[in-house]
Short mmCIF file of C-alpha atoms in Angstrom, two decimals:
data_model
loop_
_atom_site.label_atom_id
_atom_site.label_comp_id
_atom_site.label_asym_id
_atom_site.label_seq_id
_atom_site.Cartn_x
_atom_site.Cartn_y
_atom_site.Cartn_z
CA UNK A 293 13.51 -32.12 -16.24
CA UNK A 294 10.21 -32.62 -14.35
CA UNK A 295 8.22 -29.61 -13.18
CA UNK A 296 8.55 -29.02 -9.44
CA UNK A 297 5.49 -28.39 -7.27
CA UNK A 298 5.52 -27.17 -3.66
CA UNK A 299 2.36 -28.12 -1.71
CA UNK A 300 1.75 -26.34 1.62
CA UNK A 301 -0.82 -27.83 4.00
CA UNK A 302 -0.71 -28.31 7.77
CA UNK A 303 -2.40 -31.71 7.24
CA UNK A 304 -0.30 -32.81 4.29
CA UNK A 305 -0.25 -36.44 5.48
CA UNK A 306 -3.92 -36.76 4.46
CA UNK A 307 -3.03 -35.76 0.90
CA UNK A 308 -0.56 -38.56 0.18
CA UNK A 309 -2.79 -40.15 -2.50
CA UNK A 310 -2.96 -36.86 -4.43
CA UNK A 311 0.79 -36.28 -4.06
CA UNK A 312 1.46 -39.81 -5.30
CA UNK A 313 -0.90 -39.24 -8.25
CA UNK A 314 1.11 -36.19 -9.35
CA UNK A 315 4.41 -38.01 -8.84
CA UNK A 316 3.26 -40.91 -11.00
CA UNK A 317 2.37 -38.41 -13.74
CA UNK A 318 5.95 -37.10 -13.85
CA UNK A 319 5.87 -34.14 -11.45
CA UNK A 320 8.32 -33.61 -8.59
CA UNK A 321 6.31 -32.73 -5.46
CA UNK A 322 7.78 -31.06 -2.38
CA UNK A 323 5.64 -30.68 0.76
CA UNK A 324 5.60 -28.29 3.70
CA UNK A 325 3.42 -28.15 6.80
CA UNK A 326 3.99 -24.55 7.79
CA UNK A 327 4.21 -21.24 5.84
CA UNK A 328 7.67 -20.49 7.28
CA UNK A 329 8.92 -23.87 6.07
CA UNK A 330 7.37 -23.15 2.68
CA UNK A 331 9.18 -19.81 2.36
CA UNK A 332 12.49 -21.52 3.10
CA UNK A 333 11.80 -24.21 0.50
CA UNK A 334 10.87 -21.56 -2.07
CA UNK A 335 14.28 -19.96 -1.68
CA UNK A 336 16.14 -23.27 -1.72
CA UNK A 337 14.24 -25.24 -4.37
CA UNK A 338 12.73 -22.69 -6.83
CA UNK A 339 9.50 -24.60 -7.55
CA UNK A 340 7.47 -24.01 -10.71
CA UNK A 341 4.06 -24.09 -8.99
CA UNK A 342 2.80 -23.45 -5.46
CA UNK A 343 -0.30 -25.17 -4.00
CA UNK A 344 -1.50 -23.55 -0.75
CA UNK A 345 -4.22 -24.53 1.71
CA UNK A 346 -6.48 -21.62 2.63
CA UNK A 347 -6.71 -22.35 6.38
CA UNK A 348 -3.47 -22.90 8.29
CA UNK A 349 -2.49 -21.98 11.86
CA UNK A 350 -0.34 -18.89 12.30
CA UNK A 351 -0.65 -17.57 8.77
CA UNK A 352 -3.54 -18.20 6.41
CA UNK A 353 -3.10 -19.06 2.74
CA UNK A 354 -3.92 -15.59 1.42
CA UNK A 355 -1.25 -13.94 3.58
CA UNK A 356 1.31 -16.56 2.57
CA UNK A 357 0.54 -15.91 -1.09
CA UNK A 358 0.95 -12.15 -0.54
CA UNK A 359 4.43 -12.73 0.89
CA UNK A 360 5.34 -15.17 -1.88
CA UNK A 361 4.20 -12.79 -4.64
CA UNK A 362 6.40 -10.01 -3.29
CA UNK A 363 9.41 -12.26 -3.79
CA UNK A 364 8.25 -14.35 -6.77
CA UNK A 365 5.64 -12.35 -8.70
CA UNK A 366 5.66 -14.78 -11.63
CA UNK A 367 5.15 -17.99 -9.64
CA UNK A 368 1.67 -19.48 -10.31
CA UNK A 369 -0.34 -20.30 -7.18
CA UNK A 370 -3.26 -22.68 -6.63
CA UNK A 371 -5.44 -22.19 -3.54
CA UNK A 372 -7.06 -25.20 -1.85
CA UNK A 373 -10.29 -24.33 -0.01
CA UNK A 374 -13.39 -25.93 1.43
CA UNK A 375 -15.86 -23.52 -0.19
CA UNK A 376 -16.27 -20.98 -2.97
CA UNK A 377 -17.06 -17.86 -0.96
CA UNK A 378 -17.20 -14.64 -2.97
CA UNK A 379 -15.04 -12.97 -0.32
CA UNK A 380 -12.21 -15.41 -1.00
CA UNK A 381 -12.52 -14.93 -4.75
CA UNK A 382 -12.24 -11.14 -4.36
CA UNK A 383 -9.16 -11.49 -2.17
CA UNK A 384 -7.66 -13.89 -4.67
CA UNK A 385 -7.82 -11.35 -7.51
CA UNK A 386 -5.62 -8.98 -5.51
CA UNK A 387 -2.92 -11.57 -4.89
CA UNK A 388 -3.05 -13.21 -8.35
CA UNK A 389 -4.15 -16.70 -7.43
CA UNK A 390 -4.18 -18.69 -10.65
CA UNK A 391 -6.80 -21.29 -9.72
CA UNK A 392 -8.78 -22.95 -6.91
CA UNK A 393 -9.18 -26.56 -5.87
CA UNK A 394 -12.23 -27.41 -3.76
CA UNK A 395 -11.92 -30.06 -1.05
CA UNK A 396 -12.19 -32.98 -1.33
CA UNK A 397 -9.66 -32.75 -4.15
CA UNK A 398 -10.35 -34.98 -7.12
CA UNK A 399 -7.11 -36.42 -8.62
CA UNK A 400 -8.12 -35.69 -12.21
CA UNK A 401 -9.03 -32.09 -11.40
CA UNK A 402 -5.69 -31.68 -9.61
CA UNK A 403 -3.75 -33.09 -12.55
CA UNK A 404 -5.64 -30.94 -15.04
CA UNK A 405 -4.93 -27.77 -13.05
CA UNK A 406 -1.23 -28.52 -12.72
CA UNK A 407 -0.80 -29.36 -16.39
CA UNK A 408 -2.65 -26.22 -17.46
CA UNK A 409 -0.53 -23.93 -15.31
CA UNK A 410 2.79 -25.61 -16.01
CA UNK A 411 2.35 -26.03 -19.74
CA UNK A 412 2.39 -22.50 -21.06
CA UNK A 413 0.36 -21.84 -24.15
CA UNK A 414 -3.00 -20.57 -25.38
CA UNK A 415 -4.73 -21.54 -22.14
CA UNK A 416 -2.43 -19.30 -20.13
CA UNK A 417 -3.01 -16.45 -22.54
CA UNK A 418 -6.74 -16.82 -22.13
CA UNK A 419 -6.34 -16.90 -18.37
CA UNK A 420 -4.41 -13.61 -18.42
CA UNK A 421 -7.13 -12.00 -20.51
CA UNK A 422 -9.87 -13.22 -18.19
CA UNK A 423 -7.91 -12.18 -15.09
CA UNK A 424 -7.57 -8.62 -16.37
CA UNK A 425 -11.24 -8.52 -17.32
CA UNK A 426 -12.09 -9.58 -13.76
CA UNK A 427 -9.73 -7.02 -12.24
CA UNK A 428 -10.70 -4.15 -14.56
CA UNK A 429 -13.67 -2.98 -12.51
CA UNK A 430 -11.79 -3.06 -9.20
CA UNK A 431 -8.91 -1.05 -10.62
CA UNK A 432 -11.17 1.45 -12.40
CA UNK A 433 -13.19 2.01 -9.22
CA UNK A 434 -10.05 2.57 -7.13
CA UNK A 435 -8.71 5.13 -9.63
CA UNK A 436 -12.04 6.96 -9.86
CA UNK A 437 -12.47 7.10 -6.07
CA UNK A 438 -9.20 9.01 -5.66
CA UNK A 439 -6.62 6.68 -4.09
CA UNK A 440 -4.77 7.52 -0.90
CA UNK A 441 -1.00 7.87 -0.93
CA UNK A 442 -0.33 4.17 -0.34
CA UNK A 443 -3.12 3.18 -2.71
CA UNK A 444 -1.49 5.20 -5.51
CA UNK A 445 1.62 3.07 -5.18
CA UNK A 446 -0.48 -0.09 -5.41
CA UNK A 447 -2.42 1.29 -8.39
CA UNK A 448 0.82 1.95 -10.22
CA UNK A 449 2.12 -1.53 -9.40
CA UNK A 450 -1.13 -3.01 -10.75
CA UNK A 451 -1.00 -0.95 -13.94
CA UNK A 452 2.58 -2.01 -14.62
CA UNK A 453 1.79 -5.63 -13.83
CA UNK A 454 -1.15 -5.72 -16.23
CA UNK A 455 0.78 -3.84 -18.91
CA UNK A 456 3.55 -6.41 -18.77
CA UNK A 457 1.07 -9.29 -18.62
CA UNK A 458 -1.06 -8.19 -21.56
CA UNK A 459 1.95 -7.52 -23.78
CA UNK A 460 2.44 -11.29 -23.89
CA UNK A 461 -1.04 -12.04 -25.23
CA UNK A 462 -2.80 -11.23 -28.47
CA UNK A 463 -5.50 -8.90 -27.14
CA UNK A 464 -5.07 -5.41 -28.66
CA UNK A 465 -8.54 -4.31 -27.56
CA UNK A 466 -7.67 -5.01 -23.90
CA UNK A 467 -4.33 -3.22 -24.30
CA UNK A 468 -6.26 -0.19 -25.54
CA UNK A 469 -8.54 -0.34 -22.50
CA UNK A 470 -5.53 -0.59 -20.19
CA UNK A 471 -3.90 2.40 -21.91
CA UNK A 472 -7.07 4.35 -21.16
CA UNK A 473 -6.92 3.31 -17.51
CA UNK A 474 -3.28 4.35 -17.29
CA UNK A 475 -4.03 7.72 -18.90
CA UNK A 476 -6.85 8.37 -16.43
CA UNK A 477 -4.64 7.30 -13.53
CA UNK A 478 -1.86 9.65 -14.66
CA UNK A 479 -4.25 12.56 -14.92
CA UNK A 480 -5.59 12.03 -11.39
CA UNK A 481 -2.16 11.23 -9.96
CA UNK A 482 -0.71 14.48 -11.33
CA UNK A 483 -3.57 16.39 -9.73
CA UNK A 484 -2.96 14.57 -6.43
CA UNK A 485 0.81 15.10 -6.55
CA UNK A 486 0.65 18.81 -7.41
CA UNK A 487 -1.92 19.36 -4.66
CA UNK A 488 0.32 17.86 -1.95
CA UNK A 489 3.93 18.22 -3.13
CA UNK A 490 4.73 21.66 -1.71
CA UNK A 491 3.38 20.61 1.68
CA UNK A 492 5.38 17.39 1.60
CA UNK A 493 8.76 19.01 0.97
CA UNK A 494 8.35 21.08 4.15
CA UNK A 495 6.88 18.33 6.34
CA UNK A 496 8.60 15.75 8.52
CA UNK A 497 5.59 13.43 8.01
CA UNK A 498 5.90 13.32 4.24
CA UNK A 499 6.02 10.23 2.05
CA UNK A 500 9.50 9.11 1.12
CA UNK A 501 11.10 11.56 -1.31
CA UNK A 502 14.55 11.44 -2.92
CA UNK A 503 16.49 12.99 0.00
CA UNK A 504 14.84 10.62 2.49
CA UNK A 505 15.75 7.36 0.76
CA UNK A 506 19.36 6.74 1.82
CA UNK A 507 18.98 7.93 5.43
CA UNK A 508 15.93 5.70 5.91
CA UNK A 509 16.71 2.64 3.82
CA UNK A 510 20.48 2.47 3.27
CA UNK A 511 22.47 4.09 6.09
CA UNK A 512 21.03 1.75 8.78
CA UNK A 513 22.77 -1.17 7.04
CA UNK A 514 26.23 0.43 6.95
CA UNK A 515 29.05 -0.70 9.19
CA UNK A 516 29.12 -3.42 11.80
CA UNK A 517 30.50 -6.11 9.49
CA UNK A 518 33.57 -6.94 7.45
CA UNK A 519 31.39 -7.12 4.35
CA UNK A 520 31.14 -4.02 2.15
CA UNK A 521 27.70 -2.56 1.48
CA UNK A 522 27.02 -1.96 -2.22
CA UNK A 523 24.51 0.41 -3.80
CA UNK A 524 23.93 0.27 -7.55
CA UNK A 525 22.06 3.12 -9.20
CA UNK A 526 20.69 2.59 -12.71
CA UNK A 527 19.92 6.06 -14.05
CA UNK A 528 16.38 6.43 -15.42
CA UNK A 529 15.07 3.02 -14.34
CA UNK A 530 11.30 2.91 -14.30
CA UNK A 531 9.35 0.44 -12.21
CA UNK A 532 8.53 -1.75 -15.23
CA UNK A 533 12.24 -1.97 -16.05
CA UNK A 534 12.95 -2.99 -12.48
CA UNK A 535 10.42 -5.82 -12.87
CA UNK A 536 12.40 -7.07 -15.88
CA UNK A 537 15.61 -6.91 -13.87
CA UNK A 538 13.96 -8.68 -10.93
CA UNK A 539 13.09 -11.60 -13.21
CA UNK A 540 16.70 -11.81 -14.46
CA UNK A 541 18.02 -11.72 -10.90
CA UNK A 542 15.62 -14.38 -9.58
CA UNK A 543 18.18 -17.24 -9.80
CA UNK A 544 20.73 -15.18 -7.83
CA UNK A 545 18.79 -13.03 -5.37
CA UNK A 546 15.71 -12.84 -3.21
CA UNK A 547 14.07 -9.43 -3.10
CA UNK A 548 14.19 -8.82 0.66
CA UNK A 549 12.62 -5.35 0.47
CA UNK A 550 11.01 -3.40 -2.35
CA UNK A 551 10.05 0.21 -1.68
CA UNK A 552 8.58 2.80 -4.02
CA UNK A 553 9.50 6.43 -3.40
CA UNK A 554 8.73 9.74 -5.07
CA UNK A 555 11.46 11.45 -7.06
CA UNK A 556 11.66 15.16 -6.36
CA UNK A 557 10.94 17.89 -8.89
CA UNK A 558 12.37 18.34 -11.40
CA UNK A 559 12.66 14.62 -12.11
CA UNK A 560 15.97 15.33 -13.82
CA UNK A 561 19.33 13.76 -13.03
CA UNK A 562 20.94 16.99 -11.84
CA UNK A 563 18.27 17.49 -9.21
CA UNK A 564 16.98 14.03 -8.31
CA UNK A 565 20.30 12.15 -8.20
CA UNK A 566 22.16 14.86 -6.31
CA UNK A 567 19.29 15.00 -3.83
CA UNK A 568 19.35 11.23 -3.40
CA UNK A 569 23.07 11.04 -2.62
CA UNK A 570 23.21 14.16 -0.46
CA UNK A 571 20.04 13.60 1.54
CA UNK A 572 19.22 17.25 0.81
CA UNK A 573 16.87 19.19 -1.42
CA UNK A 574 18.48 21.11 -4.30
CA UNK A 575 18.12 24.46 -2.50
CA UNK A 576 20.10 23.11 0.49
CA UNK A 577 22.73 21.59 -1.83
CA UNK A 578 23.21 24.94 -3.60
CA UNK A 579 23.54 26.70 -0.25
CA UNK A 580 25.84 24.13 1.36
CA UNK A 581 28.00 23.50 -1.73
CA UNK A 582 27.96 26.69 -3.81
CA UNK A 583 31.17 25.69 -5.60
CA UNK A 584 29.67 22.36 -6.69
CA UNK A 585 26.15 23.33 -7.67
CA UNK A 586 25.67 24.53 -11.25
CA UNK A 587 22.35 26.03 -12.29
CA UNK A 588 20.71 24.94 -15.53
CA UNK A 589 22.03 27.94 -17.46
CA UNK A 590 25.63 27.61 -16.24
CA UNK A 591 28.44 25.82 -18.03
CA UNK A 592 29.97 22.60 -16.78
CA UNK A 593 28.76 19.19 -15.67
CA UNK A 594 25.80 19.04 -13.33
CA UNK A 595 26.43 15.56 -11.86
CA UNK A 596 30.13 15.54 -11.03
CA UNK A 597 30.04 15.54 -7.23
CA UNK A 598 27.79 12.71 -6.10
CA UNK A 599 30.70 11.14 -4.18
CA UNK A 600 31.35 14.37 -2.29
CA UNK A 601 27.65 14.75 -1.52
CA UNK A 602 27.44 11.18 -0.21
CA UNK A 603 30.55 11.57 1.95
CA UNK A 604 28.99 14.69 3.43
CA UNK A 605 25.83 12.70 4.15
CA UNK A 606 27.93 10.15 6.06
CA UNK A 607 29.72 12.98 7.89
CA UNK A 608 26.40 14.49 9.01
CA UNK A 609 25.33 11.08 10.30
CA UNK A 610 28.70 10.51 12.04
CA UNK A 611 29.59 7.49 9.92
CA UNK A 612 33.31 7.72 8.95
CA UNK A 613 33.42 4.96 6.34
CA UNK A 614 35.69 4.40 3.37
CA UNK A 615 33.67 4.92 0.21
CA UNK A 616 34.42 3.70 -3.30
CA UNK A 617 32.63 5.39 -6.20
CA UNK A 618 32.46 4.26 -9.84
CA UNK A 619 30.41 5.83 -12.62
CA UNK A 620 29.90 3.75 -15.77
CA UNK A 621 28.98 5.59 -18.97
CA UNK A 622 30.95 3.85 -21.71
CA UNK A 623 31.09 0.05 -22.31
CA UNK A 624 34.81 -0.10 -21.58
CA UNK A 625 34.16 1.42 -18.13
CA UNK A 626 31.73 -1.42 -17.40
CA UNK A 627 34.27 -4.03 -18.42
CA UNK A 628 36.88 -2.38 -16.21
CA UNK A 629 34.49 -2.44 -13.25
CA UNK A 630 33.86 -6.17 -13.69
CA UNK A 631 37.63 -6.79 -13.69
CA UNK A 632 38.41 -4.58 -10.69
CA UNK A 633 35.40 -5.62 -8.57
CA UNK A 634 37.38 -8.02 -6.30
CA UNK A 635 39.87 -5.27 -5.48
CA UNK A 636 37.16 -2.67 -4.87
CA UNK A 637 35.23 -4.81 -2.39
CA UNK A 638 38.42 -5.52 -0.44
CA UNK A 639 39.42 -1.87 -0.18
CA UNK A 640 36.13 -0.15 0.72
CA UNK A 641 33.37 -0.35 3.30
CA UNK A 642 30.75 1.24 1.05
CA UNK A 643 30.60 1.06 -2.74
CA UNK A 644 28.49 3.23 -5.03
CA UNK A 645 28.13 2.13 -8.66
CA UNK A 646 26.26 4.37 -11.12
CA UNK A 647 25.25 3.10 -14.56
CA UNK A 648 23.96 5.63 -17.08
CA UNK A 649 22.81 3.43 -19.96
CA UNK A 650 19.00 3.67 -19.72
CA UNK A 651 18.94 7.45 -19.45
CA UNK A 652 21.42 7.77 -22.32
CA UNK A 653 19.38 5.38 -24.44
CA UNK A 654 16.20 7.39 -23.85
CA UNK A 655 17.89 10.62 -24.93
CA UNK A 656 19.83 9.11 -27.84
CA UNK A 657 16.63 7.63 -29.24
CA UNK A 658 15.59 11.10 -30.50
CA UNK A 659 18.56 11.33 -32.88
CA UNK A 660 18.72 7.71 -34.05
CA UNK A 661 16.02 6.30 -36.31
CA UNK A 662 17.05 2.73 -35.57
CA UNK A 663 16.43 3.27 -31.83
CA UNK A 664 13.08 4.91 -32.59
CA UNK A 665 12.14 1.73 -34.42
CA UNK A 666 13.51 -0.60 -31.74
CA UNK A 667 11.93 1.34 -28.88
CA UNK A 668 8.77 2.67 -30.45
CA UNK A 669 6.60 2.20 -27.35
CA UNK A 670 6.78 0.92 -23.78
CA UNK A 671 6.58 -2.73 -24.80
CA UNK A 672 9.41 -2.31 -27.29
CA UNK A 673 11.43 -0.22 -24.84
CA UNK A 674 11.16 -2.99 -22.26
CA UNK A 675 12.37 -5.46 -24.86
CA UNK A 676 15.44 -3.30 -25.58
CA UNK A 677 16.00 -2.92 -21.84
CA UNK A 678 15.94 -6.69 -21.36
CA UNK A 679 18.36 -7.22 -24.25
CA UNK A 680 20.80 -4.73 -22.77
CA UNK A 681 20.47 -6.05 -19.22
CA UNK A 682 21.08 -9.65 -20.23
CA UNK A 683 24.42 -8.72 -21.79
CA UNK A 684 25.45 -5.82 -19.56
CA UNK A 685 28.31 -5.27 -17.16
CA UNK A 686 25.60 -4.11 -14.76
CA UNK A 687 24.11 -7.62 -14.57
CA UNK A 688 27.58 -9.21 -14.44
CA UNK A 689 28.45 -7.10 -11.40
CA UNK A 690 25.20 -8.03 -9.68
CA UNK A 691 25.79 -11.72 -10.29
CA UNK A 692 29.36 -11.52 -8.94
CA UNK A 693 28.57 -9.56 -5.78
CA UNK A 694 27.23 -12.52 -3.72
CA UNK A 695 30.78 -13.90 -3.73
CA UNK A 696 31.89 -10.88 -1.70
CA UNK A 697 28.92 -9.51 0.22
CA UNK A 698 25.32 -10.13 1.23
CA UNK A 699 24.53 -6.40 1.40
CA UNK A 700 23.35 -5.34 -2.03
CA UNK A 701 20.98 -2.46 -2.78
CA UNK A 702 19.53 -1.20 -6.04
CA UNK A 703 17.81 2.05 -6.95
CA UNK A 704 17.43 4.87 -9.47
CA UNK A 705 17.01 8.63 -9.48
CA UNK A 706 13.94 9.10 -11.72
CA UNK A 707 11.95 7.42 -14.47
CA UNK A 708 10.79 8.79 -17.82
CA UNK A 709 7.58 9.04 -19.81
CA UNK A 710 6.72 8.89 -23.50
CA UNK A 711 5.50 12.38 -24.43
CA UNK A 712 2.74 13.02 -26.97
CA UNK A 713 1.02 16.38 -26.39
CA UNK A 714 2.95 19.64 -26.94
CA UNK A 715 2.44 22.86 -25.00
CA UNK A 716 3.76 26.12 -26.43
CA UNK A 717 5.95 28.05 -23.95
CA UNK A 718 7.56 31.49 -24.28
CA UNK A 719 10.69 32.47 -22.38
CA UNK A 720 13.87 34.51 -22.67
CA UNK A 721 17.10 33.12 -24.10
CA UNK A 722 18.26 31.99 -20.63
CA UNK A 723 15.30 29.63 -20.24
CA UNK A 724 16.31 25.97 -19.93
CA UNK A 725 15.81 23.65 -22.89
CA UNK A 726 14.46 20.58 -21.08
CA UNK A 727 11.19 19.39 -22.62
CA UNK A 728 9.53 18.40 -19.34
CA UNK A 729 10.48 21.40 -17.22
CA UNK A 730 11.61 24.96 -17.77
CA UNK A 731 13.45 27.32 -15.45
CA UNK A 732 13.61 30.97 -16.43
CA UNK A 733 12.15 34.46 -16.24
CA UNK A 734 8.87 35.57 -17.78
CA UNK A 735 7.66 32.08 -18.66
CA UNK A 736 4.44 32.46 -20.66
CA UNK A 737 1.94 29.86 -21.83
CA UNK A 738 -1.79 29.50 -22.33
CA UNK A 739 -3.17 30.00 -18.80
CA UNK A 740 -6.11 27.75 -19.56
CA UNK A 741 -3.69 24.88 -20.20
CA UNK A 742 -4.17 22.10 -17.63
CA UNK A 743 -1.02 20.21 -18.53
CA UNK A 744 1.46 22.34 -16.55
CA UNK A 745 2.40 23.06 -12.95
CA UNK A 746 3.87 26.56 -12.54
CA UNK A 747 6.04 26.96 -9.43
CA UNK A 748 6.37 30.73 -9.12
CA UNK A 749 8.29 30.67 -5.84
CA UNK A 750 11.06 28.03 -6.22
CA UNK A 751 11.91 28.12 -2.53
CA UNK A 752 8.44 26.65 -1.83
CA UNK A 753 9.64 23.56 -3.69
CA UNK A 754 13.09 23.85 -2.02
CA UNK A 755 14.65 24.67 -5.37
CA UNK A 756 17.38 27.25 -6.11
CA UNK A 757 16.82 30.24 -8.40
CA UNK A 758 19.19 30.93 -11.27
CA UNK A 759 18.07 34.59 -11.03
CA UNK A 760 15.96 36.54 -8.58
CA UNK A 761 12.92 36.34 -10.86
CA UNK A 762 13.30 32.73 -12.04
CA UNK A 763 10.33 30.37 -11.84
CA UNK A 764 9.84 26.70 -12.75
CA UNK A 765 7.34 25.16 -15.13
CA UNK A 766 6.67 21.39 -15.07
CA UNK A 767 4.84 19.37 -17.71
CA UNK A 768 2.17 16.98 -16.44
CA UNK A 769 1.06 13.58 -17.75
CA UNK A 770 2.39 13.10 -21.33
CA UNK A 771 2.77 16.79 -22.27
CA UNK A 772 6.04 18.37 -23.40
CA UNK A 773 7.11 22.00 -23.53
CA UNK A 774 8.10 23.54 -26.86
CA UNK A 775 9.21 27.04 -27.88
CA UNK A 776 7.31 28.86 -30.67
CA UNK A 777 10.44 29.10 -32.84
CA UNK A 778 10.36 26.18 -35.31
CA UNK A 779 7.45 24.85 -33.27
CA UNK A 780 6.19 22.29 -35.80
CA UNK A 781 9.66 20.95 -36.46
CA UNK A 782 10.37 20.40 -32.76
CA UNK A 783 6.97 18.82 -32.21
CA UNK A 784 7.66 16.40 -35.05
CA UNK A 785 11.11 15.61 -33.67
CA UNK A 786 10.16 15.07 -30.02
CA UNK A 787 6.62 13.71 -30.08
CA UNK A 788 6.68 10.07 -28.85
CA UNK A 789 10.17 10.52 -27.42
CA UNK A 790 11.02 9.51 -23.84
CA UNK A 791 11.63 12.43 -21.50
CA UNK A 792 11.87 13.23 -17.81
CA UNK A 793 11.78 16.29 -15.58
CA UNK A 794 8.03 16.62 -15.08
CA UNK A 795 5.20 14.88 -13.26
CA UNK A 796 3.85 11.46 -14.22
CA UNK A 797 3.60 8.08 -12.52
CA UNK A 798 6.39 6.78 -14.74
CA UNK A 799 8.83 9.58 -13.80
CA UNK A 800 7.90 10.11 -10.16
CA UNK A 801 7.30 6.64 -8.68
CA UNK A 802 10.58 4.71 -8.66
CA UNK A 803 12.03 1.72 -6.75
CA UNK A 804 14.56 1.18 -3.99
CA UNK A 805 15.37 -2.49 -3.42
CA UNK A 806 17.35 -4.54 -0.94
CA UNK A 807 18.58 -7.83 -2.38
CA UNK A 808 19.62 -10.93 -0.46
CA UNK A 809 21.83 -13.43 -2.29
CA UNK A 810 20.47 -16.96 -2.47
CA UNK A 811 22.63 -19.38 -0.54
#
């Protein structure tokens, strides 16, 4: 099957000789005069390569590439320009332009560029290495300068993108440099987050936190149509795992919107997921639903009432809709959901599907040596994630949904981080056992330790107290909290495990996505 090229130029008629040259060499070439036409063709034809003219009326080439990369981050792009200005080259790094062609375009140069980009191999590996080397200074400078709120989200996107790019090439020295950049970014992000978090939770002008997500991004799409609106939550899905899923969904969906939001503290399912579905902070949930909320030290399930919390959210927003709720923990529950999906979409106006696999896998990894081997680091963990996704009921449901609705949303409650550095913590026997946060009385640790955030007044973080003197302790970066009893044994057991509950880019910054089925 020939490779398909989409060429966008408002004067495409003057490029017929070049188009013919590519066609004669075995490529299929589609053409578009306007960016809007190009975006439609991208959705309909799924080309393998995009060639874009820099100067076009209405929308220039750089802006078109930005929009394309949001939807198709892996699509290679060639920019056609009249000059080699340094300004254009700097802009191109930010939008991942693969190569440039200088007008007038020479047929042999055009053919060489297309063959290089469409025939994956050592040349593409070298290009990825060189691209990261070019982008290293820009990214390092942005991290060192102290990014703004929006810039932190872009920094994290860039770090994930380069991590996933460099894992495909044989360049361990660059991977080590990137790991250093990510470590520095996490250190500065944790400082930034801790400095602002308590102000954010009490401000109406805050960045989007867990309780803000559904009111802002989901509820406005409810009602007004015979189609049901579906929200799928994949517990513990980090941004890099979402990028894997986005690639698997590319034949079925267009990513219409991708937002990053901040999970609340603790970044633990009991707190973050309940906050997401209720549109409330944990303190308000405990006050409004005292019979449903269970503190860390109390018996019983902590995540049993998401459906009730969501129905209350609809009630507060005066949206009386029929809600269907399915939680998938075991494989047989996933198979049952696939079989009953047609009935569910007919009977409900809103559907909530929760899949717990990723979070369970992260926790189970501690006890199973085979999982430790299979998911030894982030690269390996992504590989396991892809293997599960490709064969999961979760992906089957997503692929079936376009037959019933065009309103599909995807999100998570928190991410997780691989922990490496222990911090010794003392507490009474009622202190919680989570490795990334502790709630309890008389929490003691080395006060010179920079790897913790101690919230002495839980109400300042809009968190409930288990007792009148309870405080919260959160681990920062890749630290984890360990009791002195059997300290060395627990350090050995949990070092390099994946945990959540604390503050790190991987745990805090998570996606909310609106998907549009391809027609």
